[in-house]
Coordinates of C-alpha atoms and ligand atoms in Angstrom, one line a residue:
M1 CA -55.0 -141.3 26.7
Q2 CA -57.6 -142.6 29.3
H3 CA -60.0 -145.3 28.3
H4 CA -63.1 -146.1 30.1
T5 CA -65.6 -148.5 28.9
R6 CA -68.5 -146.7 27.8
P7 CA -71.7 -146.7 29.9
D8 CA -74.5 -149.5 28.3
P9 CA -76.6 -147.8 26.0
A10 CA -79.5 -149.4 27.5
M11 CA -79.1 -148.3 30.9
L12 CA -78.6 -144.8 29.4
A13 CA -82.1 -145.3 27.8
E14 CA -83.5 -145.1 31.4
S15 CA -81.9 -142.0 33.3
F16 CA -78.9 -140.2 34.4
P17 CA -77.2 -141.4 37.6
T18 CA -78.7 -139.6 40.7
D19 CA -76.9 -141.3 43.5
P20 CA -74.3 -138.8 45.2
A21 CA -73.0 -141.5 47.6
G22 CA -69.1 -141.7 47.6
L23 CA -68.9 -138.9 45.4
P24 CA -66.2 -135.8 46.2
E25 CA -68.3 -132.4 47.8
A26 CA -68.5 -129.8 45.3
G27 CA -66.6 -127.2 46.1
R28 CA -66.4 -123.5 45.7
P29 CA -65.0 -122.0 42.5
T30 CA -61.4 -121.1 42.7
L31 CA -59.6 -118.2 40.9
L32 CA -56.7 -119.3 38.5
E33 CA -54.9 -116.4 37.2
L34 CA -53.2 -117.8 34.0
A35 CA -50.4 -115.9 32.0
P36 CA -50.1 -116.3 28.3
G37 CA -49.1 -119.8 27.2
D38 CA -50.1 -121.5 30.4
T39 CA -52.0 -124.5 30.6
L40 CA -54.9 -125.3 32.2
D41 CA -56.5 -128.9 32.8
L42 CA -60.0 -128.9 32.9
R43 CA -61.8 -132.2 34.1
V44 CA -65.7 -132.6 34.0
G45 CA -66.6 -134.9 36.6
P46 CA -69.6 -135.8 39.1
V47 CA -69.9 -134.4 42.6
A48 CA -72.0 -134.2 45.6
K49 CA -73.8 -131.1 45.9
R50 CA -75.0 -130.0 49.4
L51 CA -78.4 -127.8 49.1
G52 CA -79.6 -127.2 52.6
D53 CA -80.7 -130.9 54.3
T54 CA -80.2 -132.7 51.0
T55 CA -77.5 -133.8 48.7
V56 CA -77.7 -134.4 45.0
R57 CA -75.8 -135.3 42.4
M58 CA -74.3 -132.7 40.1
L59 CA -71.6 -132.2 37.6
G60 CA -68.3 -129.8 38.3
Y61 CA -65.5 -128.7 36.3
N62 CA -62.6 -129.3 38.6
G63 CA -64.8 -130.3 41.4
S64 CA -66.6 -127.1 41.8
I65 CA -69.4 -125.3 41.0
P66 CA -69.3 -123.0 39.2
G67 CA -66.0 -124.1 37.9
P68 CA -62.8 -122.1 38.1
T69 CA -62.9 -118.4 37.5
L70 CA -60.2 -117.9 34.8
K71 CA -58.5 -114.4 35.1
V72 CA -56.6 -113.9 31.7
Q73 CA -54.7 -110.7 30.1
Q74 CA -56.1 -109.1 26.9
G75 CA -54.6 -110.5 23.6
S76 CA -53.4 -113.6 25.5
E77 CA -53.4 -117.2 24.7
I78 CA -53.7 -120.4 26.8
I79 CA -54.0 -123.8 26.1
V80 CA -57.0 -126.1 27.9
H81 CA -56.9 -129.4 28.2
V82 CA -60.3 -130.9 28.8
T83 CA -61.1 -134.6 30.3
N84 CA -64.7 -136.0 30.0
D85 CA -65.6 -138.1 33.0
G86 CA -68.9 -136.7 33.1
D87 CA -72.1 -138.8 32.1
L88 CA -72.3 -138.1 28.3
D89 CA -70.3 -136.8 25.3
T90 CA -69.0 -133.2 26.1
T91 CA -67.5 -130.2 24.1
V92 CA -66.6 -126.8 25.8
H93 CA -67.9 -123.6 24.1
W94 CA -66.0 -120.5 25.1
H95 CA -69.1 -117.9 25.5
G96 CA -68.3 -114.6 24.0
L97 CA -64.9 -115.2 23.2
R98 CA -63.9 -114.3 19.3
L99 CA -61.8 -117.2 19.1
E100 CA -60.6 -119.5 16.0
N101 CA -63.5 -121.5 14.8
R102 CA -61.9 -125.2 15.5
Y103 CA -62.0 -124.3 19.4
D104 CA -65.8 -123.3 19.3
G105 CA -66.8 -126.0 20.7
V106 CA -69.8 -127.3 18.5
P107 CA -70.1 -130.7 18.2
H108 CA -69.9 -132.2 14.8
E109 CA -69.2 -128.9 13.1
T110 CA -66.0 -127.7 14.7
Q111 CA -64.9 -131.0 16.8
A112 CA -66.0 -134.4 17.3
P113 CA -67.8 -134.8 20.6
I114 CA -65.4 -135.5 23.6
P115 CA -66.6 -138.9 24.8
V116 CA -67.1 -140.2 28.3
G117 CA -63.2 -141.1 29.3
G118 CA -61.9 -138.9 26.1
E119 CA -59.8 -135.6 26.0
F120 CA -59.5 -132.4 24.0
T121 CA -57.2 -129.7 23.9
Y122 CA -58.6 -126.3 22.9
R123 CA -56.5 -123.2 22.3
I124 CA -58.0 -120.1 23.7
Q125 CA -57.7 -116.4 22.4
F126 CA -59.1 -113.7 24.3
P127 CA -59.1 -110.3 22.0
D128 CA -61.6 -108.5 24.2
A129 CA -61.5 -107.1 27.7
G130 CA -64.6 -108.2 29.9
L131 CA -66.6 -111.1 31.5
Y132 CA -66.5 -114.3 29.4
W133 CA -67.9 -118.0 30.6
Y134 CA -67.5 -121.6 29.3
H135 CA -70.1 -124.3 29.5
P136 CA -70.9 -127.5 27.2
H137 CA -72.5 -127.3 24.0
I138 CA -74.2 -131.1 24.1
R139 CA -77.5 -131.4 26.1
E140 CA -76.8 -128.2 28.1
D141 CA -80.5 -128.4 29.3
Y142 CA -78.7 -131.1 31.2
T143 CA -75.3 -130.4 31.7
Q144 CA -75.6 -126.7 32.8
E145 CA -78.5 -127.2 35.0
L146 CA -76.0 -129.7 36.7
G147 CA -73.7 -127.0 37.4
L148 CA -71.1 -127.3 34.0
Y149 CA -70.3 -123.3 34.1
G150 CA -67.5 -121.1 34.6
N151 CA -66.4 -117.7 34.4
I152 CA -63.5 -115.8 32.4
L153 CA -62.3 -112.5 33.5
V154 CA -60.1 -111.1 30.8
E155 CA -57.9 -107.9 32.0
P156 CA -57.8 -105.2 29.7
S157 CA -54.3 -104.4 28.4
E158 CA -55.5 -100.6 28.8
P159 CA -54.8 -99.9 32.6
D160 CA -57.6 -97.3 33.2
Y161 CA -60.3 -99.2 31.0
W162 CA -62.7 -99.9 34.2
P163 CA -62.9 -96.9 36.7
A164 CA -61.0 -98.3 40.0
V165 CA -62.5 -100.6 42.4
D166 CA -61.9 -101.8 46.1
R167 CA -63.0 -105.8 45.5
D168 CA -64.7 -107.9 42.8
F169 CA -67.7 -110.5 43.1
V170 CA -67.6 -112.7 40.4
L171 CA -71.2 -114.3 40.3
T172 CA -73.2 -116.3 38.6
V173 CA -77.0 -116.5 38.8
D174 CA -79.2 -119.6 38.2
D175 CA -82.1 -121.9 39.4
L176 CA -82.3 -125.4 39.9
L177 CA -85.1 -127.4 39.7
V178 CA -85.4 -130.0 42.8
E179 CA -88.4 -132.4 43.7
D180 CA -88.0 -134.8 46.3
G181 CA -84.5 -134.2 47.5
K182 CA -83.3 -134.8 43.9
V183 CA -82.6 -132.7 40.8
A184 CA -85.8 -133.3 39.0
P185 CA -85.4 -136.2 36.2
F186 CA -83.8 -136.0 32.9
S187 CA -84.2 -138.2 30.0
P188 CA -80.6 -138.9 28.2
T189 CA -82.5 -139.2 24.9
E190 CA -84.9 -136.1 24.7
T191 CA -85.6 -132.8 26.4
S192 CA -88.5 -132.2 28.4
Y193 CA -89.7 -128.7 29.6
A194 CA -89.3 -127.8 25.6
A195 CA -92.1 -125.2 25.8
M196 CA -90.9 -122.4 28.4
G197 CA -87.7 -124.1 29.4
R198 CA -86.7 -125.5 32.9
F199 CA -87.5 -123.3 35.4
G200 CA -86.0 -124.0 39.0
N201 CA -87.1 -123.5 42.5
V202 CA -83.7 -123.1 44.0
F203 CA -81.8 -120.3 43.6
L204 CA -77.7 -120.5 43.1
T205 CA -75.8 -118.0 43.4
S206 CA -72.1 -118.9 42.4
G207 CA -73.5 -122.3 43.2
H208 CA -74.7 -121.4 46.6
P209 CA -78.5 -121.2 47.6
D210 CA -77.5 -119.0 50.3
L211 CA -74.3 -117.0 49.6
R212 CA -72.8 -114.5 52.1
L213 CA -70.4 -112.2 51.2
E214 CA -68.3 -109.2 53.0
A215 CA -67.4 -106.0 52.1
R216 CA -65.9 -103.0 54.2
V217 CA -67.8 -99.6 54.6
G218 CA -66.6 -97.1 52.2
E219 CA -65.3 -99.5 49.4
V220 CA -66.3 -99.8 45.9
V221 CA -67.5 -103.3 45.0
R222 CA -67.6 -104.3 41.3
L223 CA -70.5 -107.2 40.8
W224 CA -69.6 -109.5 37.8
L225 CA -73.0 -111.0 36.9
T226 CA -73.2 -114.1 34.4
N227 CA -76.9 -115.5 34.1
T228 CA -76.3 -119.3 33.5
A229 CA -79.8 -120.4 34.0
N230 CA -81.5 -122.6 31.1
T231 CA -84.5 -120.5 30.9
R232 CA -84.9 -117.7 33.9
V233 CA -84.2 -114.1 33.0
F234 CA -83.0 -112.3 36.2
N235 CA -83.7 -108.8 36.9
V236 CA -81.2 -108.0 39.8
R237 CA -81.2 -105.3 42.5
L238 CA -79.3 -104.5 45.4
P239 CA -81.8 -102.1 47.5
G240 CA -79.6 -99.9 50.0
A241 CA -76.6 -99.5 47.8
R242 CA -76.2 -97.1 44.6
M243 CA -75.1 -99.1 41.4
K244 CA -73.2 -97.7 38.9
L245 CA -73.5 -99.7 35.0
V246 CA -69.8 -100.1 33.7
G247 CA -70.3 -102.8 31.5
G248 CA -72.2 -105.6 29.7
D249 CA -71.3 -109.0 27.5
S250 CA -68.3 -107.8 26.1
G251 CA -66.4 -105.0 27.9
R252 CA -67.6 -101.6 29.1
V253 CA -70.7 -99.8 28.0
E254 CA -70.9 -96.3 25.9
R255 CA -71.2 -94.5 29.0
E256 CA -71.5 -95.2 32.7
E257 CA -75.0 -94.6 34.4
F258 CA -76.8 -95.1 37.6
V259 CA -79.1 -97.5 37.6
S260 CA -81.8 -99.1 40.0
E261 CA -81.7 -102.6 38.5
V262 CA -79.9 -105.2 35.4
L263 CA -81.8 -107.5 33.5
L264 CA -80.0 -110.8 32.6
A265 CA -81.1 -113.0 30.3
P266 CA -79.7 -116.4 30.1
S267 CA -76.1 -116.2 28.9
E268 CA -76.0 -112.4 29.3
R269 CA -73.6 -110.6 31.6
S270 CA -73.7 -107.2 33.4
V271 CA -71.2 -105.5 35.3
V272 CA -72.0 -103.4 37.9
D273 CA -70.5 -100.6 40.8
V274 CA -71.9 -100.6 44.0
L275 CA -70.5 -97.9 46.7
V276 CA -71.1 -99.4 50.0
D277 CA -71.5 -96.2 52.3
Q278 CA -73.2 -98.0 55.4
P279 CA -72.5 -100.7 58.0
G280 CA -74.8 -103.7 57.8
E281 CA -76.8 -106.0 55.4
L282 CA -77.6 -105.6 52.1
H283 CA -79.3 -108.3 50.0
L284 CA -79.0 -108.9 46.1
E285 CA -82.3 -109.9 45.0
H286 CA -84.3 -110.9 41.7
H287 CA -86.9 -109.2 41.4
T288 CA -90.1 -109.8 39.1
P289 CA -93.3 -107.8 38.6
D290 CA -95.0 -110.2 41.2
R291 CA -92.1 -111.5 43.6
T292 CA -88.8 -110.9 45.0
Y293 CA -85.9 -113.5 45.6
R294 CA -83.1 -113.4 47.7
L295 CA -79.8 -114.2 45.8
A296 CA -77.0 -113.5 48.0
T297 CA -76.3 -111.3 51.5
V298 CA -73.6 -108.7 51.5
T299 CA -72.3 -107.8 55.1
V300 CA -70.6 -104.5 55.1
T301 CA -68.6 -104.1 58.5
E302 CA -67.5 -100.8 59.5
K303 CA -63.3 -101.5 59.7
Q304 CA -62.8 -99.1 57.3
A305 CA -59.1 -97.1 57.2
A306 CA -59.4 -94.1 54.8
L307 CA -61.8 -93.4 52.0
S308 CA -60.3 -95.3 49.0
P309 CA -59.7 -93.6 45.7
A310 CA -62.3 -95.8 44.2
A311 CA -64.9 -94.3 46.3
A312 CA -63.9 -90.7 45.6
E313 CA -64.2 -91.4 41.9
F314 CA -67.7 -93.3 42.3
E315 CA -69.7 -90.3 41.5
Q316 CA -67.8 -89.7 38.0
L317 CA -69.7 -91.2 35.1
R318 CA -67.3 -92.0 32.2
R319 CA -67.8 -92.5 28.5
A320 CA -66.2 -95.1 26.1
P321 CA -64.6 -93.7 23.4
E322 CA -64.4 -96.3 21.1
L323 CA -68.5 -96.7 21.4
A324 CA -68.6 -92.8 21.1
A325 CA -67.2 -93.4 17.6
E326 CA -69.6 -96.1 17.1
R327 CA -72.4 -93.6 18.0
E328 CA -71.3 -91.4 15.5
Q329 CA -72.0 -93.9 12.6
L330 CA -75.4 -95.3 14.0
D331 CA -77.8 -93.3 12.1
R332 CA -76.6 -94.5 8.9
W333 CA -77.5 -98.1 10.0
L334 CA -80.4 -97.0 11.7
A335 CA -81.6 -95.8 8.3
A336 CA -80.4 -98.8 6.0
P337 CA -83.1 -101.8 5.4
P338 CA -82.1 -105.0 7.4
D339 CA -79.5 -107.5 5.3
K340 CA -81.2 -110.4 7.2
V341 CA -84.8 -110.7 8.5
L342 CA -85.0 -113.6 11.2
A343 CA -88.3 -114.5 12.4
L344 CA -88.8 -116.6 15.8
V345 CA -91.7 -118.9 16.0
A346 CA -92.9 -121.9 17.6
Q347 CA -95.2 -124.9 16.6
M348 CA -96.5 -126.9 19.3
D349 CA -98.1 -130.3 18.9
D350 CA -100.9 -131.3 21.5
P351 CA -99.0 -133.1 24.1
A352 CA -101.9 -135.0 25.2
A353 CA -103.0 -135.5 21.7
M354 CA -106.8 -137.3 21.1
P355 CA -107.1 -140.1 18.9
E356 CA -109.4 -138.9 16.0
G357 CA -113.1 -139.4 16.2
A358 CA -112.3 -139.1 20.1
G359 CA -116.0 -137.1 20.7
P360 CA -116.6 -133.2 21.4
V361 CA -113.4 -131.0 22.3
T362 CA -113.0 -127.9 24.0
Y363 CA -110.3 -126.1 24.2
A364 CA -108.2 -124.4 26.9
C365 CA -105.0 -121.6 27.3
P366 CA -102.3 -123.3 29.2
M367 CA -101.5 -119.9 30.7
H368 CA -104.8 -118.8 31.2
P369 CA -107.2 -121.7 31.6
E370 CA -110.3 -119.5 32.1
V371 CA -109.9 -119.0 28.5
T372 CA -111.9 -121.7 26.7
S373 CA -113.2 -122.3 23.0
D374 CA -115.1 -125.4 21.2
E375 CA -112.7 -124.3 18.2
P376 CA -108.8 -124.7 17.6
G377 CA -107.4 -121.0 17.9
R378 CA -104.8 -118.7 19.8
C379 CA -105.4 -117.1 23.3
P380 CA -106.7 -113.5 22.9
K381 CA -104.7 -112.5 26.4
C382 CA -101.0 -113.8 25.3
G383 CA -101.1 -115.7 21.8
M384 CA -100.9 -119.3 23.0
K385 CA -102.1 -122.0 20.9
L386 CA -105.1 -123.4 22.6
L387 CA -104.9 -127.1 23.7
P388 CA -107.5 -129.8 24.6
A389 CA -109.1 -128.8 27.8
Q390 CA -108.1 -132.1 29.4
S391 CA -104.3 -131.2 28.7
V392 CA -104.9 -127.9 30.4
P393 CA -105.1 -127.6 34.4
K394 CA -108.3 -126.4 35.8
P395 CA -108.0 -122.9 37.0
A396 CA -107.9 -123.6 40.5
A397 CA -105.5 -126.6 40.0
A398 CA -103.3 -124.3 38.0
D399 CA -102.8 -121.9 41.0
A400 CA -101.5 -125.0 43.0
A401 CA -99.3 -126.0 40.0
T402 CA -97.4 -122.6 40.1
M403 CA -94.0 -122.8 41.4
E404 CA -93.0 -122.9 45.3
D405 CA -90.3 -121.0 46.7
H406 CA -87.3 -122.8 48.2
D407 CA -86.9 -122.2 52.0
G408 CA -87.1 -118.6 52.7
H409 CA -86.0 -117.3 49.6
A410 CA -88.9 -115.6 48.8
A411 CA -89.0 -112.0 50.4
G412 CA -92.4 -111.4 49.2
H413 CA -95.5 -113.1 47.8
D414 CA -97.6 -110.4 45.5
H415 CA -98.8 -113.3 43.3
G416 CA -101.6 -111.0 41.2
E417 CA -103.7 -111.6 38.3
G418 CA -100.7 -110.7 35.8
H419 CA -98.8 -114.2 35.3
G420 CA -95.5 -114.0 34.5
T421 CA -95.6 -112.2 31.3
A422 CA -95.3 -108.6 32.1
D423 CA -93.1 -106.3 29.5
G424 CA -92.7 -109.4 27.3
I425 CA -91.0 -111.6 29.5
E426 CA -92.2 -115.0 31.4
W427 CA -90.6 -114.5 34.5
E428 CA -92.1 -117.9 36.0
D429 CA -93.6 -121.3 34.7
D430 CA -97.1 -120.7 34.7
M431 CA -97.9 -123.7 32.9
V432 CA -96.0 -126.1 34.7
E433 CA -97.9 -129.5 33.9
V434 CA -98.0 -128.9 30.4
N435 CA -94.4 -127.4 30.2
R436 CA -93.0 -130.9 31.7
L437 CA -94.9 -132.8 29.1
T438 CA -93.5 -130.9 25.7
T439 CA -90.3 -132.3 24.3
T440 CA -87.9 -132.0 21.2
A441 CA -90.7 -134.1 19.9
T442 CA -93.9 -132.0 20.4
M443 CA -92.5 -128.5 20.6
H444 CA -90.7 -127.0 17.2
W445 CA -89.1 -123.7 18.1
K446 CA -87.8 -122.4 15.0
F447 CA -85.8 -119.4 13.0
L448 CA -87.3 -118.8 9.8
D449 CA -85.6 -116.8 7.2
R450 CA -87.8 -113.6 6.2
T451 CA -85.3 -111.8 4.3
S452 CA -87.3 -112.3 1.0
G453 CA -90.7 -112.0 2.7
A454 CA -91.4 -115.8 2.1
D455 CA -91.0 -118.7 4.6
R456 CA -87.9 -120.0 3.9
P457 CA -87.0 -122.3 6.5
A458 CA -83.2 -123.3 5.5
I459 CA -81.2 -120.6 6.5
D460 CA -78.4 -120.2 4.1
W461 CA -76.1 -117.2 5.5
R462 CA -72.6 -116.8 3.9
F463 CA -70.9 -113.4 5.6
T464 CA -67.2 -112.1 4.9
V465 CA -64.4 -111.6 7.5
G466 CA -64.6 -107.4 7.7
E467 CA -68.2 -107.0 6.8
R468 CA -70.9 -105.7 9.0
V469 CA -74.3 -106.8 8.5
K470 CA -77.8 -105.7 10.1
L471 CA -79.9 -108.1 10.9
R472 CA -83.3 -107.8 12.1
L473 CA -84.9 -110.2 14.6
V474 CA -88.7 -110.5 14.4
N475 CA -90.2 -112.4 17.5
E476 CA -93.4 -113.0 15.9
M477 CA -97.0 -113.2 17.7
N478 CA -98.5 -115.2 15.2
S479 CA -96.8 -118.3 16.8
D480 CA -98.0 -121.4 18.9
H481 CA -96.2 -119.9 21.8
P482 CA -95.1 -116.5 21.4
M483 CA -92.4 -115.9 24.5
H484 CA -89.2 -114.1 24.8
H485 CA -85.7 -115.4 23.4
P486 CA -82.2 -114.7 24.0
F487 CA -80.5 -114.9 20.7
H488 CA -76.7 -115.8 20.7
L489 CA -74.4 -115.4 18.1
H490 CA -71.2 -117.5 18.3
G491 CA -67.5 -115.9 18.0
A492 CA -68.1 -115.0 14.2
G493 CA -67.9 -111.4 15.7
R494 CA -69.7 -109.3 18.1
F495 CA -72.9 -107.2 17.9
L496 CA -74.2 -103.9 18.8
V497 CA -78.0 -103.7 19.3
L498 CA -79.1 -100.7 17.0
A499 CA -83.0 -100.4 18.1
R500 CA -85.8 -102.6 19.9
D501 CA -89.4 -101.7 18.6
G502 CA -87.7 -98.6 16.5
V503 CA -86.4 -97.2 19.9
V504 CA -82.6 -96.4 19.3
E505 CA -80.4 -98.0 21.6
P506 CA -79.5 -95.8 24.4
N507 CA -76.2 -97.1 25.5
L508 CA -74.2 -99.3 23.4
V509 CA -72.2 -102.1 24.6
W510 CA -70.4 -104.9 22.5
K511 CA -72.7 -108.2 22.7
D512 CA -73.3 -111.5 21.7
T513 CA -76.5 -112.2 23.6
V514 CA -79.8 -110.2 22.7
L515 CA -83.1 -110.5 24.7
V516 CA -85.8 -110.4 22.2
R517 CA -89.4 -110.1 24.2
T518 CA -92.5 -111.4 22.9
G519 CA -93.5 -109.8 20.1
Q520 CA -90.6 -107.5 19.8
V521 CA -88.4 -106.6 16.6
V522 CA -84.5 -105.8 17.4
D523 CA -82.2 -104.8 14.8
I524 CA -78.4 -105.4 15.6
L525 CA -75.5 -104.5 13.9
F526 CA -73.1 -107.4 13.6
D527 CA -69.3 -107.0 13.0
V528 CA -68.1 -110.1 11.3
S529 CA -64.4 -110.6 12.6
N530 CA -63.6 -114.6 12.3
P531 CA -64.1 -117.0 9.6
G532 CA -65.8 -120.3 9.9
L533 CA -68.4 -122.2 10.6
W534 CA -70.4 -120.7 13.1
M535 CA -73.7 -121.0 15.1
A536 CA -76.7 -119.0 16.0
H537 CA -78.9 -119.9 18.4
C538 CA -81.7 -119.3 21.4
H539 CA -79.7 -119.7 24.6
I540 CA -83.0 -121.0 26.7
A541 CA -81.1 -124.7 26.7
E542 CA -84.3 -126.3 25.8
H543 CA -85.3 -124.1 22.9
M544 CA -82.0 -124.8 21.1
Q545 CA -82.4 -128.6 21.5
S546 CA -86.0 -128.0 19.8
G547 CA -84.8 -126.4 16.8
M548 CA -83.9 -122.9 17.7
M549 CA -80.3 -122.9 16.1
F550 CA -78.5 -122.6 12.6
S551 CA -75.1 -122.1 11.4
F552 CA -73.5 -119.8 8.9
N553 CA -70.6 -119.6 6.9
V554 CA -67.7 -116.9 7.2
A555 CA -65.3 -116.5 4.2
R556 CA -61.7 -115.4 4.9
D557 CA -62.0 -112.9 2.3
Q558 CA -64.0 -112.0 -0.6
A559 CA -62.3 -114.5 -3.3
A560 CA -63.1 -117.6 -0.5
A561 CA -66.7 -116.3 -0.4
T562 CA -67.4 -116.6 -4.1
Ligands
CU1 CU1 -85.7 -119.5 22.9

């Protein structure tokens, strides 16, 4: 075991290091095929990352951003030996895997943090086919933003689990906030951008600001997509090619369907097949109500030998029998009252609080500065808490403060009246100045257990292996900052979405994260399968840091539960 001297805490209090000089250049992620019982060495360390003309200091697993893509077999187990040469304590969380609790990577609950210079060995199991990922579970707002994420592809035991394809692209979608040629600063002691999370201005697809991929005419290409952003929701399109949705967070969908776009909240995954039937260039895009951003370019070359078997089957829309069986018993669960009701709320202090008796105050909405009032209250347009007007940029200044697009990545600029809140999703940071100032000290994101109707902030959930539990997630509008939250449950089990605002989920897939839009009520059916102490949290990194998390207990059997 290596022993490094830990950095001087006084220095840590100032800032994290930002100088890329002398660091190895970040590599491209490698694909590592691991056999059952194999050991992987995974090292966290700083890298120099080129972004256009600038080079910034970031963090990588094994020197690449993203870290290596692990390809493993369903039902297998591997050993991962992690060493931490990063900037702060770390753990590795294996997102979406139903694994043994003690390897879940939650600091102080399932393991001690791995100090800088320290190491930890994980045994990771893969009971379910599909696309998963790994990332730290300490200060994700910093470490994930800086590049610590990687994918896991679990190959199904069943040979025809997925339709045939000719080519796979495993892609992470992300955004990074760069200011003055550096990654925008972080405090080692507190999380900023706590209100909306840290939106970036450079889009990184698989770590690349201008990713170029190649395919051949007549092929079916599978896109394995993971949203690794701190807070941004991605809506992914590929104009000019047909996309077929085949899978989600954990495995395949109930019924394959042709789609024009897929929505990915932070930490969610989507698996889509694409038939590329014409030569030329295709652009993978992120499409919001107001803007379009380019995520990657796919060059389709004409060199094609014969029609691939995958292309011949592309029109088929298959069904998953295991999810059809779940559909059979869905009515019973839809009719049942929820076992637990969880409210998602915000309490926001004024980030530029005025001393008492400082004179008359007028209030304004940080997202709609034209909304003003002589009294405290909430914005009639979005429900946001009104703040003293001096802490809200003037309407003219507000526009100048909206995100500038990075070189050439904005394909369209129809920035209208609508702001970024259409469909209960905040697509952009529309209150940059206020958001930057909000910290874990002034912004309190909360889950409240409203099962019995009352506010009961201390959540005490106890489940038993083998149980199924209906959870109702209520994103309350009566909150200081109503916005969307991707709700994530750790590997105690997996869940199906039953209904969103009373609308029965049309296409089932096993999930570990669900997007709860502003004001929405989402019912999920949680299939509890693993004992231990497990976390639930919002996967907006800054929201989790600001309190939107709790842990719950799963007993091995009924006797242990009582
Ligand atoms: Cu949240």
